[in-house]
Amino acid sequence: MKWETIVGLEVHVELSTKSKIFCACTTAFGGAPNTHVCPVCAGMPGALPTLNRSVVACALRVGVTLGCAITRYSKFDRKNYFYPDLPKAYQISQLYAPICRDGHLDIVAAGRKKTIGIREIHMEEDAGKLIHDPGSGNTFMDYNRCGVPLLEIVTTPDFRDADEVLAFLDLLRETLLYLDVSDGKMQEGSLRADVNLSVRPEGGALGIRTEMKNLNSFKAIARAIAFESARQIKVLKLGGVVTQETRRWDDDAGVSLGMRSKEDAQDYRYFPEPDLLPIVIDDPWLREIKDGIPELAQQKRRRYIDELGLSEPHAAAITAHKNIAGLFESVSKKSGQPLEAANLITGAIMHMLNQSGTLPENLLIDADKLSFLILLVAEGKINRSAYKEAVEAVFLHNVDPEAYVTERGLLMISDGHLIAETVRDVLAQNQSAAADYHAGRTKAFGFLMGQAMRRGGRSCDPDTVKKALTEALQRWVPIG
Amino acid sequence: MQIDDALIAYLEDLSYLSLTDGEKLRLRGDLEKILTSMARLGAVPTDGVPERSHPFDHVNAFREDGAKASCDRQLILRNAPGGNSGNNGNSEFFVAPQTVDYDEGAEAGAGGGIGGPAEVGTEPPAPPEVE
Amino acid sequence: MAMAKATQRDADTDALSLSAAIASGQARVADVVGAALDAIAQKDKQYNAFLSVGNEAAMARAREVQASIDAGRAPSPLAGVPIAIKDNISTAGAQTTCASKMLGGYTPVFNATVVDKLEKAGLVVVGKLNMDEFAMGGSSETGVNGPVRNPWDVSRVAGGSSGGSAAAVAAGEVPLALGADTGGSIRQPCAFCGVVGIKPTYGAVSRYGLIAYASSLDQIGPIAQNIDDCAALLSIISGPDKRDSTCIIDKPFPFTEIHPEHLDGVRIGRPRNYFGGALEAGTRRAVLSASEVFRAAGADVSDFEMPMMDDMVSAYYIIACAEASSNLSRYDGLKYGYRSDNATTLSEVYRLTRSEGFGMEVKRRIMLGSFVLSSGYYDAYYKKALQVRALLKNVYNDLFSRFDMILSPVAPTTAYRIGENVDDPMTMYMGDIYTVPVNLAGLPAVSLPCGFDDKGLPVGFQLIGNAFSEPALIGAARVYQDLSRGWVGP
């Protein structure tokens, strides 16, 4: 009997707004415990929430991009439960009127195209952090993260394997990056995915699902899906029943663990948040959002390949980071040499980035300077090795490229006379090699080229030298 | 409206309250009377009437994004209860006894996230019409 | 054009007279504030209106305000006047307990917006006032520091939940107080104590710093001996506040001293069914005679039938308890307030702290609230109540197309004896029958004394207006006070 695994995702995205969703505390990561906190996010008596407009704007950007229907009259609701990381003992979230509904994201997994449905997107506030200290038998509560804005993106259970899940998350992350709403870093917690998984015999009815949390990397997600799928299949094969529950993924042990709490089924007693007013999205606002959506990575890749002639691997490498794509576009435009620009960025620049340990998103380099150098090499004014050297100097020391090539005499000598003279000298001094060449030993040409380049210096354009040498050899007659 | 022990126990759990036997007895009687009276609301015709959470129709109260200075940590922690299981003067954190009742899974682990167990059973009410 | 200020002012003790004397140099702030502190020290043992008094802070503040006035900076028409504040309004550095064990010793680190406004206006806060625990009650008996005693008869309740606020003014301890009204908690104690109070339009006064009971119903309001003082205080505490999204008023109510000469053409409606069997005879008599005063002033007084009268209390308690159950969940012994000494595990901290920290009425309302929000009951109770609220709003919209104001009793009885209703929540709740619809609809109402019953206890009535019609209500109240007997203390 064949088994099918059905997976849905609940993805939490930390938004990169400057302030929290319901108060003006900073969302900056880090910070000593309880130093990014105020009466509102600490849940003090009498404090009230105020809604950050940018959070709504982010939600709309994502919703529009994912093809969602925008809920024109949206509101917040309270989700009530007790836990030390939740100071008000309720989370302000959206249940009854989430800001976006019914979207989709088209993915490619294992070569197959697939559409994943987005059931809804809603806004909510994050909870604090708990630090367990078994030694003292205490749990420490840090509220810095309370109130950091989250978008929760809920998919329909369209996934059938881990490849699809990872392809989705990858594309989602890239989309969020390009929309400038989040840095989507799983390892830092700004992108979290909970996996809802059930199994069924092929063609059978939908099974009972479990929810897995604490999945902190793509690898963990893949492993967790494999484990949980196998676990549930085993349970069912043995005639048991899958318990509907939340399970915690333990990546070290490679297992999912059921909760010990007796309060598995919680009544959250959702009701509309009376301290906040409803949100009405009018046409002008929606238009403003739509107009403000930038070109996304996929569109850029398409354009680079179709219009600029880039290869797929280059297009993919460049669009992996938004600022790299921005750099490429700038350099490409200024120099008019997209292929050179692509080679440069995916080659030398990326190499130096890796060497220096700088993250791509932190790259700061002057596009004008790079363009200048590209033009020099394209016009034959410097040779490739000089080019590489100058680029490195710009990367490391931000030199002025014009001054740099001039001072180091890197500008090519294409002066026909000088080169002709050099070639003449070389042939005169290497009669036997010339004779060998005429006798049919083509290797002699390489030798003569080497001599000519060495004599001419770095600033000789090899192509010009080659041409001159070839011509000279054709006319050569042995002396004496 | 019949209020039985199971319901009282359920409400105690939801509210994280523990009533004495005497209080429970009183509460049963009180709740019965009150809820019977409230149930009369069922007779008021409300088909198609939208729910009103606020007494006015204002919408769109926003704050512009922008971080402002947070509260001094000392002030945030100033009222934290002391005592045996209390803060004991911890100057950085609020202090709770080890959260062993919930598996750490309720807290969604190091990546953090929203605690609370999975929502089970009840489907949320049908969403209102999108305008 | 403006009538002479009525005999309603007790020249020595009403707020505007005091501030005028201070402004003209006839009185010093320190003396006025000192007199209030003395009155409190002398009298409050009888009434238990105060939970805390800040002698030093008040005198220090008095000196500051005096300096400001001497420098020619008169901050407001009430500069220098002492005021006391209900103990669910946050005062930075001064305890704010909501008359609950749960917040015993809690000292907020921020001021409520209204407190900031008072300070800016040069008023001097002298102390915090007793109330029902977490504002849940109609008699100020459920607080942990004992009941407030009615200055008219100390064996009787002062009303609630702002009993301390009304009693302190009635007793002449302070000329001004702030209360808060969720289902009648300003108006009813004012009626029981024979003073004037205003429940403003929902959204006219910031709730930031008011320790929440029911978020969509709570409003802070002024209490004083007369309508002019109330109006002045309202002009100071009302106004927009970015920290409260529900505070939608665009600017404070202006303070004027204009007393209309008559009420010609003003249409006043009386809900006929409010004057039925549940209303005590003495109260009925006094309220009806008040409406005759309006008629004599030229108003067109007629009767109407108030729809859904018996359902309002249910709708109110469902919504209020639901919101309260959520608002009070944060009291868990972990961040502020009381923590049980008997607790070792987290579960115990929550359960024991809350069980020991809250009184019975609070627990009752929390459990009721949890019930009406719980799945399976949400639709029949909470959702239903929200729908009934929508219907009520339509009812009032219709009424205010036919009337300019509505005149009604505030409570079915006058002040009852302490302990009489404490074990009977249903009777307690039905006492709110005339006041709760006003909160559900977010409307303003002024509570005014209109005489006494045959036991000699004060009776009050309320004038209800459409949203943000406070200036009109105040005008009508001024006419009423000018034509009726002056301020009478116990």
PDB file of C-alpha atoms in Angstrom, chain A residues 17-26 32-38 44 50-54 72-73 81-85 91 95-96 101 124-127 131-134 137-143 145 192 211 213-214 246 248 258-259 261 263-264 266-270 272 274 276-280 285, chain B residues 10 13-16 51 53-54 56 58-73 75-77 79 85-86 88 90-131:
ATOM      1  CA  THR A  17       9.899  47.731  10.606  1.00  0.00           C
ATOM      2  CA  LYS A  18      11.745  50.132  12.889  1.00  0.00           C
ATOM      3  CA  SER A  19       9.278  49.867  15.750  1.00  0.00           C
ATOM      4  CA  LYS A  20       7.044  47.184  17.198  1.00  0.00           C
ATOM      5  CA  ILE A  21       3.515  46.579  16.020  1.00  0.00           C
ATOM      6  CA  PHE A  22       1.710  48.151  18.969  1.00  0.00           C
ATOM      7  CA  CYS A  23       4.287  50.470  20.542  1.00  0.00           C
ATOM      8  CA  ALA A  24       7.298  52.548  19.545  1.00  0.00           C
ATOM      9  CA  CYS A  25       9.935  50.293  21.093  1.00  0.00           C
ATOM     10  CA  THR A  26      12.685  49.264  18.700  1.00  0.00           C
ATOM     11  CA  ALA A  32      20.288  43.481  26.948  1.00  0.00           C
ATOM     12  CA  PRO A  33      17.262  41.739  28.415  1.00  0.00           C
ATOM     13  CA  ASN A  34      14.203  43.900  28.999  1.00  0.00           C
ATOM     14  CA  THR A  35      15.776  47.051  27.582  1.00  0.00           C
ATOM     15  CA  HIS A  36      13.513  47.304  24.521  1.00  0.00           C
ATOM     16  CA  VAL A  37      10.362  47.328  26.613  1.00  0.00           C
ATOM     17  CA  CYS A  38       7.704  49.836  27.626  1.00  0.00           C
ATOM     18  CA  MET A  44       1.352  46.887  32.414  1.00  0.00           C
ATOM     19  CA  THR A  50      -1.413  51.639  18.975  1.00  0.00           C
ATOM     20  CA  LEU A  51      -1.081  50.143  15.492  1.00  0.00           C
ATOM     21  CA  ASN A  52       2.065  50.730  13.420  1.00  0.00           C
ATOM     22  CA  ARG A  53       0.919  51.719   9.940  1.00  0.00           C
ATOM     23  CA  SER A  54       4.007  50.201   8.306  1.00  0.00           C
ATOM     24  CA  ARG A  72     -10.989  45.685   2.910  1.00  0.00           C
ATOM     25  CA  TYR A  73     -12.459  45.790   6.428  1.00  0.00           C
ATOM     26  CA  TYR A  81      -4.036  31.983  27.014  1.00  0.00           C
ATOM     27  CA  PHE A  82      -1.627  31.974  29.944  1.00  0.00           C
ATOM     28  CA  TYR A  83       2.102  31.595  29.399  1.00  0.00           C
ATOM     29  CA  PRO A  84       5.032  33.489  30.910  1.00  0.00           C
ATOM     30  CA  ASP A  85       6.214  34.792  27.542  1.00  0.00           C
ATOM     31  CA  GLN A  91      -1.901  37.846  21.993  1.00  0.00           C
ATOM     32  CA  LEU A  95      -8.868  35.492  13.414  1.00  0.00           C
ATOM     33  CA  TYR A  96     -12.176  36.773  12.092  1.00  0.00           C
ATOM     34  CA  ARG A 101      -6.854  35.639   1.966  1.00  0.00           C
ATOM     35  CA  GLU A 124       0.034  39.553  15.038  1.00  0.00           C
ATOM     36  CA  GLU A 125       2.485  40.367  17.791  1.00  0.00           C
ATOM     37  CA  ASP A 126       5.400  38.181  18.829  1.00  0.00           C
ATOM     38  CA  ALA A 127       5.846  36.891  22.361  1.00  0.00           C
ATOM     39  CA  ILE A 131      15.364  31.224  29.303  1.00  0.00           C
ATOM     40  CA  HIS A 132      15.176  28.059  31.348  1.00  0.00           C
ATOM     41  CA  ASP A 133      17.700  27.662  34.109  1.00  0.00           C
ATOM     42  CA  PRO A 134      17.364  24.147  35.506  1.00  0.00           C
ATOM     43  CA  GLY A 137      14.697  25.889  38.972  1.00  0.00           C
ATOM     44  CA  ASN A 138      13.707  29.195  37.444  1.00  0.00           C
ATOM     45  CA  THR A 139      12.626  30.482  34.079  1.00  0.00           C
ATOM     46  CA  PHE A 140      13.732  33.966  33.128  1.00  0.00           C
ATOM     47  CA  MET A 141      11.462  36.147  31.038  1.00  0.00           C
ATOM     48  CA  ASP A 142      12.829  38.678  28.550  1.00  0.00           C
ATOM     49  CA  TYR A 143      10.158  40.838  26.918  1.00  0.00           C
ATOM     50  CA  ARG A 145      10.701  40.476  21.590  1.00  0.00           C
ATOM     51  CA  ARG A 192       9.837  30.358  11.377  1.00  0.00           C
ATOM     52  CA  GLU A 211       1.860  20.263  14.265  1.00  0.00           C
ATOM     53  CA  LYS A 213       7.457  23.395  16.018  1.00  0.00           C
ATOM     54  CA  ASN A 214      11.076  24.305  16.691  1.00  0.00           C
ATOM     55  CA  THR A 246       1.727  19.781  18.893  1.00  0.00           C
ATOM     56  CA  ARG A 248       8.501  19.611  19.331  1.00  0.00           C
ATOM     57  CA  GLY A 258       4.821  14.955  21.986  1.00  0.00           C
ATOM     58  CA  MET A 259       3.768  17.451  24.604  1.00  0.00           C
ATOM     59  CA  SER A 261       0.818  19.029  28.951  1.00  0.00           C
ATOM     60  CA  GLU A 263      -4.021  21.100  28.216  1.00  0.00           C
ATOM     61  CA  ASP A 264      -3.563  20.091  24.618  1.00  0.00           C
ATOM     62  CA  GLN A 266      -7.023  25.096  24.360  1.00  0.00           C
ATOM     63  CA  ASP A 267     -10.013  27.358  24.097  1.00  0.00           C
ATOM     64  CA  TYR A 268      -8.500  30.667  23.095  1.00  0.00           C
ATOM     65  CA  ARG A 269     -11.792  32.551  23.500  1.00  0.00           C
ATOM     66  CA  TYR A 270     -11.059  34.814  20.548  1.00  0.00           C
ATOM     67  CA  PRO A 272     -12.540  41.358  18.653  1.00  0.00           C
ATOM     68  CA  PRO A 274     -11.735  46.556  21.727  1.00  0.00           C
ATOM     69  CA  LEU A 276      -7.916  48.919  18.448  1.00  0.00           C
ATOM     70  CA  LEU A 277     -10.005  50.308  15.624  1.00  0.00           C
ATOM     71  CA  PRO A 278     -10.797  48.361  12.471  1.00  0.00           C
ATOM     72  CA  ILE A 279      -8.658  48.868   9.379  1.00  0.00           C
ATOM     73  CA  VAL A 280     -10.289  49.957   6.156  1.00  0.00           C
ATOM     74  CA  TRP A 285      -4.062  52.939  -0.576  1.00  0.00           C
TER      75      TRP A 285
ATOM     76  CA  TYR B  10     -13.703  24.119  33.032  1.00  0.00           C
ATOM     77  CA  ASP B  13      -9.181  26.229  34.185  1.00  0.00           C
ATOM     78  CA  LEU B  14      -9.891  28.855  31.559  1.00  0.00           C
ATOM     79  CA  SER B  15      -9.609  31.598  34.168  1.00  0.00           C
ATOM     80  CA  TYR B  16      -6.758  30.000  36.141  1.00  0.00           C
ATOM     81  CA  GLU B  51     -21.794  42.851  15.662  1.00  0.00           C
ATOM     82  CA  SER B  53     -17.498  46.102  19.113  1.00  0.00           C
ATOM     83  CA  HIS B  54     -17.195  49.856  19.444  1.00  0.00           C
ATOM     84  CA  PHE B  56     -18.689  54.485  17.136  1.00  0.00           C
ATOM     85  CA  HIS B  58     -14.244  55.318  13.436  1.00  0.00           C
ATOM     86  CA  VAL B  59     -11.518  53.319  11.687  1.00  0.00           C
ATOM     87  CA  ASN B  60      -7.822  53.536  10.837  1.00  0.00           C
ATOM     88  CA  ALA B  61      -6.097  54.818  13.965  1.00  0.00           C
ATOM     89  CA  PHE B  62      -2.412  54.499  13.038  1.00  0.00           C
ATOM     90  CA  ARG B  63       0.972  55.314  14.479  1.00  0.00           C
ATOM     91  CA  GLU B  64       3.803  56.176  12.096  1.00  0.00           C
ATOM     92  CA  ASP B  65       6.686  53.700  12.214  1.00  0.00           C
ATOM     93  CA  GLY B  66       9.752  54.939  14.073  1.00  0.00           C
ATOM     94  CA  ALA B  67      11.540  53.679  17.145  1.00  0.00           C
ATOM     95  CA  LYS B  68      11.491  55.789  20.291  1.00  0.00           C
ATOM     96  CA  ALA B  69      13.435  55.259  23.470  1.00  0.00           C
ATOM     97  CA  SER B  70      12.111  52.383  25.521  1.00  0.00           C
ATOM     98  CA  CYS B  71      11.434  52.472  29.242  1.00  0.00           C
ATOM     99  CA  ASP B  72      14.335  52.213  31.657  1.00  0.00           C
ATOM    100  CA  ARG B  73      14.733  48.552  32.641  1.00  0.00           C
ATOM    101  CA  LEU B  75      11.241  50.867  35.912  1.00  0.00           C
ATOM    102  CA  ILE B  76      10.003  47.877  33.964  1.00  0.00           C
ATOM    103  CA  LEU B  77      11.119  45.524  36.729  1.00  0.00           C
ATOM    104  CA  ASN B  79       7.040  46.206  40.583  1.00  0.00           C
ATOM    105  CA  SER B  85       9.502  32.162  44.168  1.00  0.00           C
ATOM    106  CA  GLY B  86       9.719  35.743  43.093  1.00  0.00           C
ATOM    107  CA  ASN B  88      14.593  38.154  44.472  1.00  0.00           C
ATOM    108  CA  ASN B  90      16.865  40.076  39.709  1.00  0.00           C
ATOM    109  CA  SER B  91      17.823  43.183  37.825  1.00  0.00           C
ATOM    110  CA  GLU B  92      17.579  41.802  34.294  1.00  0.00           C
ATOM    111  CA  PHE B  93      14.651  39.440  34.025  1.00  0.00           C
ATOM    112  CA  PHE B  94      11.235  38.643  35.336  1.00  0.00           C
ATOM    113  CA  VAL B  95      11.428  35.334  37.145  1.00  0.00           C
ATOM    114  CA  ALA B  96       8.985  32.439  37.075  1.00  0.00           C
ATOM    115  CA  PRO B  97       9.278  28.955  38.437  1.00  0.00           C
ATOM    116  CA  GLN B  98      10.545  26.531  35.825  1.00  0.00           C
ATOM    117  CA  THR B  99       7.851  26.040  33.222  1.00  0.00           C
ATOM    118  CA  VAL B 100       7.585  22.303  33.518  1.00  0.00           C
ATOM    119  CA  ASP B 101       3.860  22.140  33.094  1.00  0.00           C
ATOM    120  CA  TYR B 102       4.161  22.774  29.404  1.00  0.00           C
ATOM    121  CA  ASP B 103       6.656  20.927  27.294  1.00  0.00           C
ATOM    122  CA  GLU B 104       9.057  23.464  25.844  1.00  0.00           C
ATOM    123  CA  GLY B 105       7.294  22.763  22.594  1.00  0.00           C
ATOM    124  CA  ALA B 106       4.593  25.126  23.666  1.00  0.00           C
ATOM    125  CA  GLU B 107       7.117  27.891  23.300  1.00  0.00           C
ATOM    126  CA  ALA B 108       8.202  26.906  19.794  1.00  0.00           C
ATOM    127  CA  GLY B 109      11.802  26.570  20.838  1.00  0.00           C
ATOM    128  CA  ALA B 110      14.851  28.724  20.364  1.00  0.00           C
ATOM    129  CA  GLY B 111      13.468  30.420  17.334  1.00  0.00           C
ATOM    130  CA  GLY B 112      10.778  31.517  19.695  1.00  0.00           C
ATOM    131  CA  GLY B 113       7.319  32.219  18.633  1.00  0.00           C
ATOM    132  CA  ILE B 114       3.883  31.999  19.903  1.00  0.00           C
ATOM    133  CA  GLY B 115       3.291  29.571  22.699  1.00  0.00           C
ATOM    134  CA  GLY B 116       0.083  27.832  23.494  1.00  0.00           C
ATOM    135  CA  PRO B 117      -0.834  24.382  22.339  1.00  0.00           C
ATOM    136  CA  ALA B 118      -2.405  23.490  19.052  1.00  0.00           C
ATOM    137  CA  GLU B 119      -5.895  24.697  18.471  1.00  0.00           C
ATOM    138  CA  VAL B 120      -8.072  21.676  18.375  1.00  0.00           C
ATOM    139  CA  GLY B 121     -11.564  20.810  17.465  1.00  0.00           C
ATOM    140  CA  THR B 122     -13.383  24.053  17.069  1.00  0.00           C
ATOM    141  CA  GLU B 123     -13.270  25.695  13.696  1.00  0.00           C
ATOM    142  CA  PRO B 124     -13.298  29.460  13.886  1.00  0.00           C
ATOM    143  CA  PRO B 125     -16.671  30.977  13.051  1.00  0.00           C
ATOM    144  CA  ALA B 126     -17.241  31.741   9.398  1.00  0.00           C
ATOM    145  CA  PRO B 127     -15.544  34.997   8.523  1.00  0.00           C
ATOM    146  CA  PRO B 128     -17.747  37.977   7.834  1.00  0.00           C
ATOM    147  CA  GLU B 129     -18.336  39.119   4.296  1.00  0.00           C
ATOM    148  CA  VAL B 130     -15.333  40.774   2.710  1.00  0.00           C
ATOM    149  CA  GLU B 131     -16.346  44.143   1.452  1.00  0.00           C
TER     150      GLU B 131
END
